[in-house]
Tab-separated table of C-alpha atoms in Angstrom:
chain	number	residue	atom	x	y	z
A	1	MET	CA	-74.660	55.028	-1.898
A	2	THR	CA	-74.284	54.944	-5.837
A	3	ALA	CA	-71.471	52.815	-7.057
A	4	ARG	CA	-68.133	54.409	-8.210
A	5	VAL	CA	-67.816	53.509	-11.995
A	6	LEU	CA	-64.171	53.035	-13.302
A	7	SER	CA	-63.012	52.020	-16.755
A	8	TYR	CA	-60.966	48.986	-15.963
A	9	TYR	CA	-57.438	48.261	-18.012
A	10	PRO	CA	-56.391	44.583	-16.696
A	11	GLY	CA	-53.291	44.378	-18.967
A	12	CYS	CA	-51.999	41.355	-20.618
A	13	SER	CA	-50.553	39.609	-17.256
A	14	LEU	CA	-53.953	39.764	-15.633
A	15	HIS	CA	-55.411	37.647	-18.330
A	16	GLY	CA	-52.518	35.245	-18.346
A	17	MET	CA	-50.273	34.540	-15.616
A	18	SER	CA	-51.571	36.607	-12.906
A	19	ARG	CA	-55.499	35.639	-13.214
A	20	GLU	CA	-55.756	35.783	-9.402
A	21	TYR	CA	-54.796	39.350	-9.080
A	22	ASP	CA	-57.573	40.047	-11.862
A	23	GLU	CA	-59.954	37.963	-9.942
A	24	SER	CA	-59.275	39.329	-6.404
A	25	THR	CA	-59.270	42.964	-7.823
A	26	ARG	CA	-62.744	42.430	-9.166
A	27	LEU	CA	-63.972	40.743	-6.077
A	28	VAL	CA	-62.919	43.209	-3.626
A	29	CYS	CA	-64.060	46.335	-5.823
A	30	ARG	CA	-67.547	44.664	-6.076
A	31	ALA	CA	-67.643	44.144	-2.458
A	32	LEU	CA	-66.699	47.803	-1.796
A	33	GLY	CA	-69.361	49.227	-4.351
A	34	ILE	CA	-66.706	50.089	-7.229
A	35	ASP	CA	-67.915	49.082	-10.493
A	36	LEU	CA	-65.105	48.254	-12.795
A	37	ARG	CA	-66.063	48.124	-16.436
A	38	GLU	CA	-63.261	46.373	-18.571
A	39	LEU	CA	-62.507	48.375	-21.838
A	40	ALA	CA	-63.614	46.485	-24.787
A	41	ASN	CA	-60.628	46.068	-27.236
A	42	TRP	CA	-57.957	47.383	-24.909
A	43	THR	CA	-54.428	46.391	-26.351
A	44	CYS	CA	-51.027	45.975	-24.700
A	45	CYS	CA	-49.379	49.238	-23.040
A	46	GLY	CA	-46.304	48.365	-24.920
A	47	ALA	CA	-44.242	47.689	-21.570
A	48	SER	CA	-40.698	48.103	-21.556
A	49	ALA	CA	-40.206	46.800	-24.776
A	50	GLY	CA	-41.980	49.726	-26.638
A	51	HIS	CA	-40.114	52.556	-24.725
A	52	SER	CA	-36.741	50.538	-25.258
A	53	LEU	CA	-37.101	50.317	-29.178
A	54	ASP	CA	-39.490	52.913	-30.357
A	55	GLN	CA	-40.397	56.049	-28.386
A	56	GLY	CA	-43.274	57.069	-30.839
A	57	LEU	CA	-44.819	53.625	-31.119
A	58	ALA	CA	-44.575	53.204	-27.091
A	59	LEU	CA	-46.647	56.577	-26.857
A	60	ALA	CA	-48.924	55.525	-29.513
A	61	LEU	CA	-49.579	52.029	-27.839
A	62	ALA	CA	-50.705	53.798	-24.182
A	63	THR	CA	-52.765	56.507	-25.818
A	64	ARG	CA	-54.870	54.077	-28.110
A	65	ASN	CA	-55.976	52.963	-24.752
A	66	LEU	CA	-56.599	56.308	-23.183
A	67	GLU	CA	-58.799	57.070	-26.304
A	68	LEU	CA	-60.901	54.252	-25.397
A	69	ALA	CA	-61.290	55.241	-22.000
A	70	ALA	CA	-62.098	58.764	-23.102
A	71	ALA	CA	-64.958	57.597	-25.017
A	72	ALA	CA	-65.996	55.792	-22.147
A	73	GLY	CA	-66.109	58.597	-19.936
A	74	ASN	CA	-64.577	57.456	-16.693
A	75	GLU	CA	-61.385	57.504	-15.032
A	76	LEU	CA	-59.097	54.466	-15.732
A	77	VAL	CA	-57.894	51.855	-13.552
A	78	ALA	CA	-54.839	49.679	-13.713
A	79	PRO	CA	-53.658	47.068	-11.339
A	80	CYS	CA	-50.508	46.406	-12.974
A	81	ALA	CA	-47.830	48.945	-12.085
A	82	ALA	CA	-46.090	48.446	-15.362
A	83	CYS	CA	-49.441	49.186	-17.168
A	84	TYR	CA	-50.202	51.979	-14.877
A	85	HIS	CA	-46.896	53.525	-15.662
A	86	ARG	CA	-47.088	53.346	-19.362
A	87	LEU	CA	-50.618	54.742	-19.304
A	88	LYS	CA	-49.850	57.347	-16.991
A	89	ILE	CA	-47.061	58.725	-19.379
A	90	GLY	CA	-49.556	58.507	-21.958
A	91	GLU	CA	-51.788	60.850	-19.685
A	92	LYS	CA	-48.844	63.334	-19.302
A	93	GLU	CA	-47.745	63.578	-22.942
A	94	SER	CA	-50.681	63.353	-24.851
A	95	SER	CA	-53.690	65.598	-25.055
A	96	SER	CA	-55.887	63.139	-23.153
A	97	ASP	CA	-57.766	64.337	-20.297
A	98	VAL	CA	-58.255	60.697	-18.847
A	99	THR	CA	-57.069	60.393	-15.336
A	100	VAL	CA	-55.135	57.040	-14.842
A	101	LEU	CA	-55.217	55.460	-11.295
A	102	HIS	CA	-53.784	52.416	-9.715
A	103	VAL	CA	-56.221	50.373	-7.823
A	104	LEU	CA	-54.131	51.333	-4.638
A	105	ASP	CA	-55.023	55.006	-5.380
A	106	VAL	CA	-58.792	54.263	-5.424
A	107	LEU	CA	-58.728	51.930	-2.275
A	108	SER	CA	-56.562	54.354	-0.317
A	109	SER	CA	-58.903	57.167	-0.186
A	110	PRO	CA	-60.085	58.382	3.051
A	111	GLU	CA	-63.548	57.016	2.374
A	112	MET	CA	-62.463	53.836	1.218
A	113	LEU	CA	-60.265	53.193	4.103
A	114	GLU	CA	-63.259	53.890	6.394
A	115	GLN	CA	-65.111	51.641	4.469
A	116	LEU	CA	-62.796	48.927	4.517
A	117	ARG	CA	-62.190	49.406	8.517
A	118	GLN	CA	-66.057	48.968	8.903
A	119	SER	CA	-66.280	45.974	6.481
A	120	VAL	CA	-63.503	43.555	7.837
A	121	GLN	CA	-64.694	40.153	8.742
A	122	ARG	CA	-61.190	38.532	9.561
A	123	PRO	CA	-58.723	41.112	10.747
A	124	LEU	CA	-55.223	40.191	9.454
A	125	SER	CA	-53.591	40.963	12.791
A	126	GLY	CA	-51.890	37.478	12.993
A	127	LEU	CA	-50.099	37.938	9.669
A	128	LYS	CA	-46.770	39.602	9.698
A	129	ILE	CA	-46.370	41.422	6.296
A	130	VAL	CA	-43.749	43.596	4.317
A	131	LEU	CA	-45.405	45.613	1.686
A	132	TYR	CA	-43.385	45.636	-1.901
A	133	TYR	CA	-44.285	48.380	-4.013
A	134	GLY	CA	-41.663	47.960	-6.841
A	135	CYS	CA	-40.658	50.680	-9.220
A	136	LEU	CA	-43.358	51.775	-11.560
A	137	LEU	CA	-46.035	52.384	-9.173
A	138	VAL	CA	-43.782	55.359	-7.677
A	139	ARG	CA	-41.496	56.539	-10.083
A	140	PRO	CA	-40.641	59.195	-11.208
A	141	PRO	CA	-42.810	61.435	-9.178
A	142	GLU	CA	-43.033	63.698	-12.507
A	143	VAL	CA	-44.938	60.738	-14.099
A	144	THR	CA	-46.749	59.287	-10.958
A	145	GLY	CA	-47.533	62.507	-9.061
A	146	ARG	CA	-46.527	60.842	-5.646
A	147	ALA	CA	-44.795	63.089	-3.217
A	148	ASP	CA	-43.723	59.856	-1.037
A	149	TYR	CA	-41.798	57.909	-3.724
A	150	GLU	CA	-39.001	56.995	-1.586
A	151	ASP	CA	-41.443	55.578	1.330
A	152	PRO	CA	-44.734	55.141	-0.394
A	153	GLN	CA	-47.822	54.844	2.264
A	154	SER	CA	-50.912	53.906	0.066
A	155	MET	CA	-50.807	49.997	0.652
A	156	ASP	CA	-49.516	50.541	4.199
A	157	GLN	CA	-52.858	52.602	4.673
A	158	VAL	CA	-54.968	50.047	3.225
A	159	MET	CA	-53.276	46.949	4.732
A	160	ALA	CA	-53.311	49.016	7.990
A	161	ALA	CA	-57.253	49.332	7.689
A	162	VAL	CA	-57.773	45.476	7.661
A	163	GLU	CA	-55.416	45.278	10.652
A	164	ALA	CA	-52.261	43.377	9.180
A	165	ASP	CA	-49.350	43.352	11.185
A	166	ILE	CA	-47.019	45.476	8.936
A	167	ARG	CA	-43.039	45.097	9.296
A	168	PRO	CA	-40.928	48.139	8.695
A	169	TRP	CA	-38.291	47.440	5.919
A	170	ALA	CA	-36.034	49.348	3.739
A	171	PHE	CA	-36.745	47.780	0.564
A	172	LYS	CA	-40.368	48.782	-0.507
A	173	THR	CA	-39.241	50.428	-3.787
A	174	ASP	CA	-36.013	48.648	-4.486
A	175	CYS	CA	-36.191	47.018	-7.959
A	176	CYS	CA	-36.796	43.180	-8.567
A	177	GLY	CA	-35.584	43.197	-12.028
A	178	ALA	CA	-38.562	41.573	-13.472
A	179	GLY	CA	-38.154	43.194	-17.025
A	180	LEU	CA	-34.902	41.048	-17.280
A	181	ALA	CA	-36.619	37.865	-16.242
A	182	VAL	CA	-36.559	35.979	-19.471
A	183	ALA	CA	-33.432	36.973	-21.056
A	184	ARG	CA	-31.270	37.589	-18.221
A	185	PRO	CA	-32.364	35.378	-15.253
A	186	ASP	CA	-28.839	35.294	-13.754
A	187	VAL	CA	-29.044	39.043	-12.952
A	188	VAL	CA	-32.560	38.803	-11.702
A	189	ARG	CA	-31.943	35.919	-9.636
A	190	ARG	CA	-29.538	37.962	-7.530
A	191	LEU	CA	-32.175	41.203	-7.284
A	192	SER	CA	-34.998	39.164	-6.386
A	193	SER	CA	-33.368	36.600	-3.882
A	194	HIS	CA	-31.995	39.823	-1.835
A	195	LEU	CA	-35.498	41.090	-1.426
A	196	VAL	CA	-36.750	37.883	-0.277
A	197	GLU	CA	-33.705	37.407	2.219
A	198	MET	CA	-34.563	41.056	3.429
A	199	ALA	CA	-38.363	40.333	4.052
A	200	ARG	CA	-37.358	37.346	6.044
A	201	GLU	CA	-35.051	39.424	8.078
A	202	ALA	CA	-37.728	41.882	8.483
A	203	GLY	CA	-39.803	39.013	10.293
A	204	ALA	CA	-42.338	38.918	7.629
A	205	ASP	CA	-44.277	35.813	7.024
A	206	CYS	CA	-45.333	37.069	3.391
A	207	ILE	CA	-44.524	39.547	0.857
A	208	VAL	CA	-47.124	41.636	-0.552
A	209	THR	CA	-47.208	43.113	-3.878
A	210	ALA	CA	-49.519	45.315	-6.002
A	211	CYS	CA	-47.928	44.335	-9.456
A	212	PRO	CA	-48.185	41.221	-11.515
A	213	LEU	CA	-44.319	41.304	-12.535
A	214	CYS	CA	-43.222	41.830	-9.081
A	215	GLN	CA	-45.560	39.095	-7.875
A	216	THR	CA	-44.472	36.540	-10.385
A	217	ASN	CA	-40.943	37.573	-10.556
A	218	LEU	CA	-40.574	37.012	-6.566
A	219	ASP	CA	-42.453	34.195	-6.398
A	220	THR	CA	-41.051	31.954	-9.122
A	221	ARG	CA	-37.146	32.164	-8.048
A	222	GLN	CA	-37.386	30.921	-4.654
A	223	GLU	CA	-35.365	28.009	-3.456
A	224	LYS	CA	-36.827	25.501	-0.791
A	225	ARG	CA	-37.592	27.341	2.120
A	226	GLY	CA	-40.031	29.808	0.461
A	227	LEU	CA	-41.726	33.056	1.708
A	228	PRO	CA	-45.126	33.421	-0.141
A	229	VAL	CA	-45.726	36.366	-2.092
A	230	LEU	CA	-49.486	37.672	-2.131
A	231	TYR	CA	-51.343	40.461	-4.041
A	232	PHE	CA	-52.975	42.961	-1.697
A	233	THR	CA	-56.173	42.275	-3.153
A	234	GLU	CA	-56.046	38.634	-2.346
A	235	LEU	CA	-55.344	39.529	1.319
A	236	LEU	CA	-58.178	42.247	1.255
A	237	ALA	CA	-60.596	39.470	-0.042
A	238	CYS	CA	-59.652	37.439	2.853
A	239	ALA	CA	-59.912	39.800	5.549
A	240	LEU	CA	-63.559	40.985	3.861
A	241	GLY	CA	-64.438	37.457	4.381
A	242	LEU	CA	-65.319	36.944	0.598
A	243	GLU	CA	-66.115	33.796	-0.920
A	244	GLY	CA	-64.282	32.410	-4.073
A	245	THR	CA	-60.672	32.647	-3.002
A	246	GLU	CA	-59.835	29.041	-2.858
A	247	SER	CA	-58.703	28.855	-6.712
A	248	TRP	CA	-55.850	31.418	-6.074
A	249	TRP	CA	-53.777	29.807	-3.716
A	250	ARG	CA	-52.743	26.871	-6.207
A	251	ARG	CA	-51.403	29.120	-8.809
A	252	HIS	CA	-48.747	30.259	-6.148
A	253	MET	CA	-45.534	28.861	-6.600
A	254	VAL	CA	-44.708	29.056	-3.019
A	255	ASP	CA	-47.892	27.993	-1.312
A	256	PRO	CA	-49.407	30.442	0.894
A	257	VAL	CA	-51.955	28.341	2.584
A	258	PRO	CA	-49.895	27.197	5.747
A	259	VAL	CA	-48.887	30.802	6.645
A	260	LEU	CA	-52.581	32.088	5.948
A	261	ALA	CA	-53.910	29.246	8.283
A	262	LYS	CA	-51.726	29.871	10.911
A	263	ALA	CA	-52.692	33.384	10.984
A	264	GLY	CA	-56.210	32.180	10.969
A	265	ILE	CA	-57.301	34.043	8.021
A	266	LEU	CA	-58.499	31.013	6.129
B	1	MET	CA	-14.466	50.926	-24.519
B	2	ALA	CA	-14.385	51.164	-28.561
B	3	GLY	CA	-12.359	53.734	-30.279
B	4	LEU	CA	-13.744	56.902	-31.755
B	5	SER	CA	-12.848	55.795	-35.166
B	6	ASP	CA	-14.275	52.266	-34.626
B	7	PRO	CA	-15.630	50.928	-38.104
B	8	MET	CA	-18.231	49.310	-36.551
B	9	VAL	CA	-20.056	52.335	-35.897
B	10	ALA	CA	-17.794	54.857	-38.148
B	11	ASN	CA	-19.777	53.136	-41.747
B	12	ARG	CA	-23.290	53.505	-40.211
B	13	PRO	CA	-25.665	56.480	-40.880
B	14	GLN	CA	-25.280	59.187	-38.391
B	15	ILE	CA	-26.836	58.546	-35.215
B	16	ASP	CA	-29.099	61.392	-33.937
B	17	ARG	CA	-27.588	63.223	-30.915
B	18	ILE	CA	-29.010	62.702	-27.790
B	19	ARG	CA	-27.353	65.921	-26.217
B	20	GLY	CA	-29.931	68.602	-26.682
B	21	VAL	CA	-32.934	66.433	-26.930
B	22	GLU	CA	-35.612	68.251	-25.174
B	23	GLY	CA	-36.713	66.461	-21.738
B	24	LEU	CA	-33.554	64.172	-21.427
B	25	ARG	CA	-31.009	67.023	-20.437
B	26	ALA	CA	-28.012	64.945	-20.625
B	27	GLU	CA	-25.777	67.878	-21.132
B	28	LEU	CA	-26.547	69.214	-17.613
B	29	CYS	CA	-24.587	66.029	-16.132
B	30	PHE	CA	-21.905	66.909	-13.676
B	31	SER	CA	-20.836	63.503	-12.679
B	32	CYS	CA	-21.829	63.253	-9.432
B	33	ARG	CA	-22.639	59.456	-10.025
B	34	LYS	CA	-25.847	59.379	-7.857
B	35	CYS	CA	-27.452	57.447	-10.564
B	36	SER	CA	-24.792	54.621	-10.695
B	37	ALA	CA	-24.547	54.488	-6.903
B	38	GLY	CA	-28.575	53.686	-6.729
B	39	CYS	CA	-28.685	51.521	-9.881
B	40	PRO	CA	-29.719	47.937	-9.114
B	41	VAL	CA	-27.634	46.641	-11.863
B	42	ALA	CA	-24.630	49.139	-12.122
B	43	ASP	CA	-22.509	46.386	-11.201
B	44	ASP	CA	-23.634	43.979	-14.162
B	45	MET	CA	-22.818	46.632	-16.611
B	46	ASP	CA	-19.763	47.440	-18.770
B	47	LEU	CA	-20.573	50.989	-19.109
B	48	ALA	CA	-22.411	52.315	-15.836
B	49	PRO	CA	-25.333	54.890	-16.070
B	50	HIS	CA	-23.149	57.714	-15.200
B	51	GLN	CA	-20.757	57.105	-17.943
B	52	LEU	CA	-23.589	56.565	-20.355
B	53	VAL	CA	-24.975	59.579	-19.599
B	54	GLY	CA	-21.555	61.411	-19.802
B	55	LEU	CA	-20.927	59.828	-23.154
B	56	ALA	CA	-24.429	61.266	-24.479
B	57	ALA	CA	-23.607	64.604	-22.770
B	58	ALA	CA	-20.297	64.881	-24.758
B	59	GLY	CA	-21.931	63.946	-28.026
B	60	LEU	CA	-20.142	60.541	-28.093
B	61	GLU	CA	-23.125	58.346	-27.868
B	62	LYS	CA	-21.651	55.962	-30.432
B	63	GLU	CA	-19.384	54.899	-28.099
B	64	ALA	CA	-22.365	53.635	-25.908
B	65	LEU	CA	-24.363	51.951	-28.484
B	66	ARG	CA	-22.303	48.610	-28.227
B	67	SER	CA	-22.551	48.751	-24.447
B	68	SER	CA	-24.129	45.678	-22.653
B	69	GLY	CA	-25.350	48.258	-19.982
B	70	ILE	CA	-27.926	49.969	-21.946
B	71	TRP	CA	-29.731	46.715	-22.378
B	72	LEU	CA	-29.201	45.459	-18.674
B	73	CYS	CA	-31.180	48.764	-17.439
B	74	THR	CA	-34.205	47.468	-15.914
B	75	SER	CA	-36.081	51.015	-16.266
B	76	CYS	CA	-36.599	51.155	-12.620
B	77	GLN	CA	-36.226	55.110	-12.944
B	78	THR	CA	-34.114	55.348	-9.745
B	79	CYS	CA	-31.428	57.237	-11.592
B	80	THR	CA	-34.240	59.747	-13.102
B	81	THR	CA	-35.807	60.267	-9.776
B	82	ARG	CA	-32.764	60.763	-7.742
B	83	CYS	CA	-30.557	62.989	-10.232
B	84	PRO	CA	-29.710	66.236	-8.561
B	85	ASN	CA	-29.702	68.262	-12.017
B	86	GLY	CA	-33.011	66.583	-13.285
B	87	VAL	CA	-31.462	64.528	-16.039
B	88	ASP	CA	-33.606	61.793	-17.172
B	89	VAL	CA	-31.105	59.070	-16.792
B	90	ALA	CA	-33.311	56.324	-17.975
B	91	GLY	CA	-34.524	58.164	-20.535
B	92	VAL	CA	-31.089	58.609	-21.923
B	93	ILE	CA	-30.403	54.926	-21.797
B	94	ASP	CA	-34.006	54.499	-23.568
B	95	ALA	CA	-32.673	56.710	-26.240
B	96	LEU	CA	-29.302	54.841	-26.559
B	97	LYS	CA	-31.117	51.524	-26.991
B	98	GLN	CA	-33.427	53.034	-29.429
B	99	ARG	CA	-30.421	54.125	-31.534
B	100	ALA	CA	-28.604	51.012	-30.928
B	101	ALA	CA	-31.378	49.017	-32.224
B	102	ALA	CA	-31.951	51.155	-35.205
B	103	SER	CA	-28.414	51.422	-36.345
B	104	GLY	CA	-27.915	47.854	-36.742
B	105	VAL	CA	-24.817	47.698	-34.318
B	106	LYS	CA	-23.898	44.181	-32.930
B	107	PRO	CA	-26.022	44.564	-29.683
B	108	GLY	CA	-23.890	44.559	-26.272
B	109	ASP	CA	-26.891	42.024	-25.109
B	110	GLY	CA	-28.409	40.372	-28.011
B	111	ARG	CA	-30.803	38.317	-25.602
B	112	MET	CA	-32.288	41.294	-24.377
B	113	LEU	CA	-32.768	42.896	-27.761
B	114	ALA	CA	-34.149	39.533	-28.742
B	115	PHE	CA	-36.622	39.582	-26.157
B	116	HIS	CA	-38.023	43.270	-26.605
B	117	ARG	CA	-38.171	42.364	-30.303
B	118	ALA	CA	-40.344	39.212	-29.777
B	119	PHE	CA	-42.461	41.188	-27.392
B	120	LEU	CA	-43.411	43.877	-30.041
B	121	ASP	CA	-43.907	41.033	-32.702
B	122	GLU	CA	-46.325	39.322	-30.286
B	123	VAL	CA	-48.305	42.947	-29.626
B	124	ARG	CA	-48.229	43.514	-33.368
B	125	ALA	CA	-49.481	40.087	-34.017
B	126	ARG	CA	-52.081	39.574	-31.670
B	127	GLY	CA	-52.984	43.026	-29.788
B	128	ARG	CA	-52.374	41.196	-26.432
B	129	VAL	CA	-49.376	39.214	-25.445
B	130	HIS	CA	-49.908	35.521	-24.730
B	131	GLU	CA	-47.104	34.295	-22.377
B	132	MET	CA	-46.420	30.867	-24.289
B	133	VAL	CA	-46.286	32.589	-27.538
B	134	LEU	CA	-44.033	35.312	-26.281
B	135	MET	CA	-41.562	32.429	-25.231
B	136	ALA	CA	-41.653	30.594	-28.445
B	137	ARG	CA	-40.938	33.961	-30.301
B	138	TYR	CA	-38.035	34.771	-27.854
B	139	ALA	CA	-36.640	31.278	-28.291
B	140	LEU	CA	-36.705	31.829	-32.167
B	141	ARG	CA	-35.335	35.476	-32.109
B	142	ALA	CA	-32.467	34.575	-29.547
B	143	ARG	CA	-31.994	31.278	-31.375
B	144	ARG	CA	-31.777	29.602	-27.903
B	145	LEU	CA	-34.500	27.886	-25.492
B	146	PRO	CA	-35.595	30.759	-22.717
B	147	GLU	CA	-33.330	30.106	-19.858
B	148	GLY	CA	-36.259	29.706	-17.391
B	149	ILE	CA	-37.809	26.898	-19.516
B	150	ARG	CA	-37.860	24.439	-16.546
B	151	LEU	CA	-39.486	27.266	-14.280
B	152	GLY	CA	-42.058	27.509	-17.157
B	153	VAL	CA	-42.873	24.168	-17.241
B	154	ARG	CA	-43.617	24.142	-13.506
B	155	MET	CA	-45.653	27.314	-13.885
B	156	PHE	CA	-47.801	25.534	-16.672
B	157	GLN	CA	-48.265	22.583	-14.277
B	158	LYS	CA	-49.385	24.959	-11.509
B	159	GLY	CA	-52.156	26.426	-13.861
B	160	LYS	CA	-50.622	29.757	-14.203
B	161	LEU	CA	-50.087	29.899	-17.998
B	162	PRO	CA	-53.009	29.606	-19.916
B	163	LEU	CA	-52.464	27.326	-22.994
B	164	ILE	CA	-55.033	28.941	-25.451
B	165	PRO	CA	-53.965	32.194	-26.674
B	166	PRO	CA	-56.758	35.133	-26.438
B	167	LYS	CA	-58.576	35.952	-29.618
B	168	LYS	CA	-56.762	38.812	-31.580
B	169	THR	CA	-57.581	42.333	-30.658
B	170	ALA	CA	-57.532	45.414	-32.940
B	171	THR	CA	-54.775	44.132	-34.884
B	172	GLY	CA	-55.752	46.166	-38.044
B	173	GLU	CA	-55.613	49.269	-35.933
B	174	LEU	CA	-52.113	48.453	-34.358
B	175	ARG	CA	-50.502	47.532	-37.736
B	176	HIS	CA	-51.083	51.385	-38.769
B	177	LEU	CA	-49.345	52.422	-35.328
B	178	PHE	CA	-46.520	50.026	-36.051
B	179	GLU	CA	-46.230	51.342	-39.823
B	180	ARG	CA	-46.266	54.971	-38.716
B	181	GLY	CA	-43.399	54.679	-36.431
B	182	LYS	CA	-41.217	53.137	-38.873
B	183	GLY	CA	-38.484	55.214	-40.113
B	184	LYS	CA	-38.518	57.491	-37.323
């Protein structure tokens, strides 16, 4: 089977505080025959600061990266929900013909789900998880093109393919407030601690995310009895039995090792 | 809420109207308040989303520019997604933030404006955002230590925050993008 080639836009967080998301995304994609090629000279998408202060600049920052992807001639994949959202707006509002995807879009195709099912080395059946999609991966549907924006399914499908014990909960797309994390942590603490509390009530051993801002925000604001917050790609790497996962766990504020060990995954 | 003849805004240059801006559709609001009902931070705001849209729809957006509510919006897009009339509520709030920042009105939440400015300073200077430098820029802009400084130290100890900034990327090109947006 020939490898699927995609342009890769890691975004600032994946080169900074969320390197384990970058590393796990690359590792899993490589194992599944997806060739991620990082865009040379990519620059920040502008994030919430861009569209809060200058509409024209926000669009220009996104489309600059789309032009790089157009020159490379491949679809563009972003693992960060916030980057994905800004690039998706660029796709919609500029004349660019580059298709912007989130990693979940790539991994939840029927062929990829089948390949995941075939490749499982360590099923995650002992791990109770809730899936947290957050905001910008799914909303608004005019930007993301998703029909299931109030109850998204792509991460459910991917994690079901590796046999995780997915617990239902009603907070898949409630906002964690990450954009206010630096300047208004008082507001953010209320939002994020409510999500953690609800995940615990749903019986989860951990929260699973697909965004570096959600992961960091939920992971860094917990008191003593913490609930680990993992990237879906980290768990996929475990399920596929891939080497090179050890260095990720110590970068989590709430140590996920006890939960993973208890579930027989490590 | 500020009075209509408030000198804080009356002496400023005319603010562009939001009513009638294509794509935002503020004028279609019929005050059902669904936006505020689903907003994760409505309780923290002085003016809730339906009130902000209502002012914009009435052509009274000047009244909203000093609101703290506009800066507390997390841009989660729940309001825009759920509006039965297709009003881009989060887009209206963005438009209010942009006008508030450009008009020089005292911001309703100076820390959030300082953060956004610090973030764009960092993008302009480096092309990519380095978290530690962003925190330093925020501290200078906001004239205060970041509230999460103890958390920052713990994250650094965990090895989450790289110390060395990445090398600059395409900063010459970005300078043009930033200059081109000026005065808009």
